[in-house]
Structures are given as C-alpha cells and as structure tokens.
Amino acid sequence: MNLDKNSIDQLADMLEKCELEAHDTHKITDDYPQMDWDDAYAIQEAIKQRKIARGCRIIGLKAGLTSHAKMQQMGVSMPVFGFLADYFSVPEGGTVRMSELIHPKVEPEIAFVTKSVLKGPGCHIGSVLAATDFIMPAIEIIDSRYRDFKFDLKSVIADNCSSSRFVVGGRMRPADNLDLRTLGVVMEINGEVVAMGAGAAVLGHPAAAIAMLANLLGERGEEIPAGTLILSGAITEAVMVKAGDSVNLRMQDMGSVSVRFN
Ligand code: OOG
Ligand code: MG
C-alpha cells in the first residue's frame, strides 16, 4: 500500500459523495499516481464500511470487465470486482430516477445465486456450478463517478466498479442443465434491439467469472457465503440510457427482465 489511512478515507468520502449526490469527478489516479491495487480495493472497502455504518446491508457481489467487449469499450485489460448494497436493487419492471444518477448505462448480465460457500484458491467452473442454486437474467445499471466514464483500472476499483443499480427477474433456472456458453441474450431499448450476445462472451463461460471472483477473494482470506447474489459481468458493451427509456432484456429460455428510466 502506498496511501495512508487518511488519504484512503478522504478518497472514499469524496467518491461516495459523488455517488450519493450524483455528480462526477476526474479519475483519482490523476492526483494519486502512486496508488496501488491494494489502495484501490481499500478505498472500495472504506466506501462499503461507510454504507454499513449507515445501516445498509451488503447483499451481493459483482464481477466487471469480464468480456472483451467491455474491456475494449473501457480501454482496460483485467477483470475487477465490487459489492452490491441493498438500495442498488430495483424491482423488476421498476423505475430508476435519472436525477439520482450521473450518466447511467445498462448492461445484460447473468446473475448467479449460491447455495453453498465458494472459497478460493482453486475454484473452477465445476465448483461454481456445484455451488450455484440458480441463475437469473439481470440488467446492471452502471454509473461511473468519473467524468465521461474515463478511468483506469485502479480508479474504477476504488469507485466500486461503477456500481449503481441492478434489476433481476425473469425465470430462475438451475445452471446444471443449461449450456451457459451458448445462452443467448437480446437487450432492447424502447423496443429496438441495442445489443445481443451469448454467455461465452464472459471469459469463455460466465461461471469462470464467479470462479475468478472466489479466487481473488480467497487471496484476501475472504469467501463467498451461501445465498449470495453475484453479477457475472456484462456480456456486451454497456449502452447509455436517457429519461423516458424502457429497457428490456430477453434471455434464452429464461424470460425477460425490464426497467424504466424517468
Ligand atoms: C466498470 C464496470 C464494469 C461490467 O459488467 O463489465 C461492469 C465500467 O464499465 O464502468 O460492471
Ligand atoms: Mg456490470
């Protein structure tokens, strides 16, 4: 670690204020170029602890930048992870208020819910599928606190990987009798197809993203408890939305999930 506790707390405070007050900032590595990976996750952790201290519950995890489409779109080269707080969850068919966000984008994702503990190192697709209770279609709404979504990996990790809202819905399915690589997704905005893809876009197999997450957490002595909701990362590029938009995600044999913006 290169930053002292004071700087970490100050950066967490500043980034969380940007989130809660819906305003943007420049990427934090501009001011702290010496920041390392541990500093970045320490800032994310400090943001999490601020929310917990205010009475928020942490209800899940997310993997991000797990597809080539996303890495290319954001100009970065390695997956990252973040946390999901209770108030990020939007009911299926619900409405997101644009005034609470900065410049939201939507992403099609496969959500996993675990039924047993996952602990790295050594987790692989098989361990993930064995520990998966069911999967569900999910739309993640990301909202980077950095101006124009311009960031590097350390800055985005500190910003809890642009997490902001998510909606799960459609049909839950056990993962063991589905081929998650060929699972097709179609995302529509106002009835027009804006993105489509298949599960294999996520690290070759979406369960690989969950295994990676368990292994990264394992390095820190942490595990993924049973009953955790995990977003495995966008299958396609993220798409910008505006007030009045209605987003619908169709997932093969799993129905659809939708959300509106006003
Ligand atoms: C970072 C978050 C990426 C995903 O699914 O790849 C992410 C960003 O693109 O702002 O959530
Ligand atoms: Mg995402």
Tab-separated table of N, CA, C and O in Angstrom, residues 181-240:
chain	number	residue	atom	x	y	z
A	181	ARG	N	-22.587	-21.178	-22.099
A	181	ARG	CA	-21.786	-20.535	-23.153
A	181	ARG	C	-22.644	-20.113	-24.339
A	181	ARG	O	-22.411	-19.091	-24.960
A	182	THR	N	-23.653	-20.936	-24.636
A	182	THR	CA	-24.477	-20.626	-25.814
A	182	THR	C	-25.782	-19.927	-25.439
A	182	THR	O	-26.620	-19.678	-26.290
A	183	LEU	N	-25.938	-19.604	-24.165
A	183	LEU	CA	-27.144	-18.910	-23.708
A	183	LEU	C	-27.214	-17.522	-24.367
A	183	LEU	O	-26.328	-16.689	-24.176
A	184	GLY	N	-28.270	-17.305	-25.129
A	184	GLY	CA	-28.375	-16.055	-25.892
A	184	GLY	C	-29.067	-14.949	-25.115
A	184	GLY	O	-29.981	-15.205	-24.330
A	185	VAL	N	-28.607	-13.710	-25.310
A	185	VAL	CA	-29.262	-12.551	-24.691
A	185	VAL	C	-29.525	-11.475	-25.743
A	185	VAL	O	-28.715	-11.262	-26.643
A	186	VAL	N	-30.667	-10.822	-25.605
A	186	VAL	CA	-31.042	-9.726	-26.507
A	186	VAL	C	-31.500	-8.567	-25.629
A	186	VAL	O	-32.392	-8.737	-24.793
A	187	MET	N	-30.868	-7.404	-25.773
A	187	MET	CA	-31.281	-6.244	-24.972
A	187	MET	C	-31.933	-5.217	-25.893
A	187	MET	O	-31.388	-4.900	-26.960
A	188	GLU	N	-33.092	-4.727	-25.450
A	188	GLU	CA	-33.848	-3.757	-26.252
A	188	GLU	C	-34.047	-2.474	-25.461
A	188	GLU	O	-34.241	-2.521	-24.242
A	189	ILE	N	-34.003	-1.351	-26.164
A	189	ILE	CA	-34.419	-0.081	-25.553
A	189	ILE	C	-35.560	0.453	-26.402
A	189	ILE	O	-35.416	0.592	-27.624
A	190	ASN	N	-36.674	0.715	-25.750
A	190	ASN	CA	-37.893	1.184	-26.436
A	190	ASN	C	-38.223	0.291	-27.628
A	190	ASN	O	-38.563	0.768	-28.703
A	191	GLY	N	-38.073	-1.009	-27.435
A	191	GLY	CA	-38.471	-1.972	-28.458
A	191	GLY	C	-37.448	-2.206	-29.552
A	191	GLY	O	-37.633	-3.069	-30.407
A	192	GLU	N	-36.346	-1.485	-29.503
A	192	GLU	CA	-35.328	-1.647	-30.550
A	192	GLU	C	-34.146	-2.433	-29.988
A	192	GLU	O	-33.661	-2.130	-28.883
A	193	VAL	N	-33.667	-3.419	-30.730
A	193	VAL	CA	-32.530	-4.222	-30.259
A	193	VAL	C	-31.270	-3.338	-30.255
A	193	VAL	O	-30.917	-2.747	-31.264
A	194	VAL	N	-30.618	-3.229	-29.080
A	194	VAL	CA	-29.412	-2.394	-28.997
A	194	VAL	C	-28.156	-3.220	-28.742
A	194	VAL	O	-27.039	-2.731	-28.950
A	195	ALA	N	-28.308	-4.456	-28.260
A	195	ALA	CA	-27.128	-5.292	-28.011
A	195	ALA	C	-27.569	-6.749	-27.943
A	195	ALA	O	-28.685	-7.035	-27.508
A	196	MET	N	-26.731	-7.640	-28.414
A	196	MET	CA	-27.022	-9.066	-28.251
A	196	MET	C	-25.732	-9.858	-28.173
A	196	MET	O	-24.682	-9.395	-28.607
A	197	GLY	N	-25.838	-11.033	-27.566
A	197	GLY	CA	-24.638	-11.844	-27.413
A	197	GLY	C	-24.973	-13.173	-26.776
A	197	GLY	O	-26.145	-13.539	-26.630
A	198	ALA	N	-23.933	-13.902	-26.393
A	198	ALA	CA	-24.098	-15.200	-25.745
A	198	ALA	C	-23.164	-15.257	-24.536
A	198	ALA	O	-22.163	-14.527	-24.468
A	199	GLY	N	-23.494	-16.149	-23.595
A	199	GLY	CA	-22.757	-16.248	-22.335
A	199	GLY	C	-21.248	-16.377	-22.491
A	199	GLY	O	-20.492	-15.859	-21.660
A	200	ALA	N	-20.813	-17.034	-23.559
A	200	ALA	CA	-19.371	-17.260	-23.747
A	200	ALA	C	-18.573	-15.960	-23.846
A	200	ALA	O	-17.354	-15.964	-23.677
A	201	ALA	N	-19.271	-14.842	-24.102
A	201	ALA	CA	-18.559	-13.551	-24.160
A	201	ALA	C	-17.883	-13.261	-22.821
A	201	ALA	O	-16.905	-12.514	-22.758
A	202	VAL	N	-18.407	-13.829	-21.738
A	202	VAL	CA	-17.837	-13.600	-20.405
A	202	VAL	C	-16.798	-14.687	-20.110
A	202	VAL	O	-17.139	-15.810	-19.732
A	203	LEU	N	-15.547	-14.354	-20.323
A	203	LEU	CA	-14.404	-15.228	-20.009
A	203	LEU	C	-14.558	-16.655	-20.541
A	203	LEU	O	-14.124	-17.614	-19.898
A	204	GLY	N	-15.269	-16.806	-21.672
A	204	GLY	CA	-15.459	-18.135	-22.259
A	204	GLY	C	-16.621	-18.893	-21.641
A	204	GLY	O	-17.215	-19.755	-22.274
A	205	HIS	N	-16.959	-18.594	-20.389
A	205	HIS	CA	-18.058	-19.251	-19.655
A	205	HIS	C	-18.347	-18.370	-18.439
A	205	HIS	O	-17.433	-18.095	-17.650
A	206	PRO	N	-19.587	-17.932	-18.257
A	206	PRO	CA	-19.877	-17.000	-17.160
A	206	PRO	C	-19.479	-17.532	-15.772
A	206	PRO	O	-19.105	-16.752	-14.899
A	207	ALA	N	-19.518	-18.864	-15.587
A	207	ALA	CA	-19.117	-19.398	-14.279
A	207	ALA	C	-17.634	-19.141	-14.012
A	207	ALA	O	-17.205	-19.101	-12.846
A	208	ALA	N	-16.846	-18.937	-15.076
A	208	ALA	CA	-15.415	-18.633	-14.896
A	208	ALA	C	-15.245	-17.282	-14.197
A	208	ALA	O	-14.271	-17.075	-13.455
A	209	ALA	N	-16.188	-16.366	-14.431
A	209	ALA	CA	-16.102	-15.051	-13.770
A	209	ALA	C	-16.345	-15.202	-12.268
A	209	ALA	O	-15.709	-14.530	-11.449
A	210	ILE	N	-17.256	-16.101	-11.914
A	210	ILE	CA	-17.537	-16.327	-10.484
A	210	ILE	C	-16.343	-17.043	-9.831
A	210	ILE	O	-15.956	-16.727	-8.698
A	211	ALA	N	-15.745	-17.984	-10.571
A	211	ALA	CA	-14.559	-18.689	-10.045
A	211	ALA	C	-13.415	-17.691	-9.823
A	211	ALA	O	-12.753	-17.709	-8.767
A	212	MET	N	-13.219	-16.800	-10.799
A	212	MET	CA	-12.166	-15.781	-10.676
A	212	MET	C	-12.396	-14.920	-9.431
A	212	MET	O	-11.481	-14.636	-8.658
A	213	LEU	N	-13.653	-14.549	-9.237
A	213	LEU	CA	-14.002	-13.720	-8.084
A	213	LEU	C	-13.693	-14.463	-6.774
A	213	LEU	O	-13.070	-13.906	-5.862
A	214	ALA	N	-14.095	-15.743	-6.697
A	214	ALA	CA	-13.830	-16.536	-5.487
A	214	ALA	C	-12.329	-16.647	-5.252
A	214	ALA	O	-11.859	-16.571	-4.100
A	215	ASN	N	-11.564	-16.798	-6.335
A	215	ASN	CA	-10.114	-16.939	-6.189
A	215	ASN	C	-9.460	-15.626	-5.768
A	215	ASN	O	-8.550	-15.619	-4.929
A	216	LEU	N	-9.948	-14.502	-6.309
A	216	LEU	CA	-9.409	-13.198	-5.904
A	216	LEU	C	-9.730	-12.930	-4.432
A	216	LEU	O	-8.876	-12.466	-3.666
A	217	LEU	N	-10.967	-13.242	-4.022
A	217	LEU	CA	-11.339	-13.038	-2.614
A	217	LEU	C	-10.546	-13.984	-1.715
A	217	LEU	O	-10.156	-13.614	-0.604
A	218	GLY	N	-10.299	-15.199	-2.211
A	218	GLY	CA	-9.524	-16.190	-1.459
A	218	GLY	C	-8.136	-15.673	-1.103
A	218	GLY	O	-7.625	-15.911	-0.007
A	219	GLU	N	-7.545	-14.918	-2.047
A	219	GLU	CA	-6.215	-14.332	-1.789
A	219	GLU	C	-6.245	-13.401	-0.595
A	219	GLU	O	-5.233	-13.137	0.041
A	220	ARG	N	-7.437	-12.837	-0.318
A	220	ARG	CA	-7.575	-11.915	0.815
A	220	ARG	C	-8.138	-12.613	2.038
A	220	ARG	O	-8.531	-11.958	3.001
A	221	GLY	N	-8.266	-13.954	1.952
A	221	GLY	CA	-8.798	-14.709	3.091
A	221	GLY	C	-10.305	-14.583	3.214
A	221	GLY	O	-10.887	-14.893	4.261
A	222	GLU	N	-10.986	-14.122	2.123
A	222	GLU	CA	-12.447	-13.989	2.187
A	222	GLU	C	-13.103	-15.075	1.347
A	222	GLU	O	-12.492	-15.626	0.442
A	223	GLU	N	-14.382	-15.354	1.644
A	223	GLU	CA	-15.117	-16.354	0.880
A	223	GLU	C	-16.454	-15.781	0.441
A	223	GLU	O	-16.880	-14.728	0.919
A	224	ILE	N	-17.112	-16.478	-0.488
A	224	ILE	CA	-18.449	-16.054	-0.927
A	224	ILE	C	-19.458	-16.923	-0.180
A	224	ILE	O	-19.512	-18.131	-0.390
A	225	PRO	N	-20.249	-16.320	0.715
A	225	PRO	CA	-21.176	-17.147	1.504
A	225	PRO	C	-22.318	-17.716	0.654
A	225	PRO	O	-22.609	-17.198	-0.425
A	226	ALA	N	-22.963	-18.775	1.162
A	226	ALA	CA	-24.165	-19.316	0.525
A	226	ALA	C	-25.228	-18.222	0.481
A	226	ALA	O	-25.295	-17.379	1.372
A	227	GLY	N	-26.033	-18.228	-0.561
A	227	GLY	CA	-27.115	-17.250	-0.660
A	227	GLY	C	-26.686	-15.899	-1.191
A	227	GLY	O	-27.422	-14.924	-1.086
A	228	THR	N	-25.485	-15.836	-1.782
A	228	THR	CA	-25.007	-14.559	-2.334
A	228	THR	C	-25.467	-14.396	-3.779
A	228	THR	O	-25.380	-15.330	-4.580
A	229	LEU	N	-25.950	-13.201	-4.096
A	229	LEU	CA	-26.276	-12.846	-5.486
A	229	LEU	C	-25.007	-12.287	-6.120
A	229	LEU	O	-24.365	-11.411	-5.537
A	230	ILE	N	-24.638	-12.807	-7.281
A	230	ILE	CA	-23.415	-12.320	-7.943
A	230	ILE	C	-23.708	-12.008	-9.409
A	230	ILE	O	-24.217	-12.865	-10.146
A	231	LEU	N	-23.373	-10.804	-9.826
A	231	LEU	CA	-23.478	-10.440	-11.242
A	231	LEU	C	-22.167	-10.829	-11.917
A	231	LEU	O	-21.090	-10.463	-11.434
A	232	SER	N	-22.258	-11.593	-13.016
A	232	SER	CA	-21.031	-12.166	-13.592
A	232	SER	C	-20.360	-11.266	-14.621
A	232	SER	O	-19.317	-11.625	-15.152
A	233	GLY	N	-20.945	-10.094	-14.901
A	233	GLY	CA	-20.286	-9.154	-15.812
A	233	GLY	C	-21.029	-9.040	-17.141
A	233	GLY	O	-21.675	-9.991	-17.594
A	234	ALA	N	-20.916	-7.868	-17.742
A	234	ALA	CA	-21.671	-7.583	-18.964
A	234	ALA	C	-21.241	-8.486	-20.107
A	234	ALA	O	-20.047	-8.714	-20.326
A	235	ILE	N	-22.228	-8.986	-20.842
A	235	ILE	CA	-21.984	-9.846	-21.996
A	235	ILE	C	-21.662	-9.003	-23.233
A	235	ILE	O	-20.940	-9.436	-24.118
A	236	THR	N	-22.208	-7.778	-23.273
A	236	THR	CA	-21.989	-6.874	-24.412
A	236	THR	C	-21.443	-5.549	-23.882
A	236	THR	O	-21.300	-5.369	-22.675
A	237	GLU	N	-21.221	-4.613	-24.790
A	237	GLU	CA	-20.893	-3.247	-24.353
A	237	GLU	C	-22.063	-2.679	-23.571
A	237	GLU	O	-23.209	-3.085	-23.777
A	238	ALA	N	-21.786	-1.730	-22.682
A	238	ALA	CA	-22.848	-1.036	-21.954
A	238	ALA	C	-23.465	0.012	-22.875
A	238	ALA	O	-22.771	0.587	-23.715
A	239	VAL	N	-24.774	0.253	-22.709
A	239	VAL	CA	-25.484	1.192	-23.583
A	239	VAL	C	-26.066	2.334	-22.744
A	239	VAL	O	-26.724	2.105	-21.718
A	240	MET	N	-25.817	3.562	-23.182
A	240	MET	CA	-26.299	4.775	-22.498
A	240	MET	C	-27.824	4.844	-22.530
A	240	MET	O	-28.416	4.483	-23.545
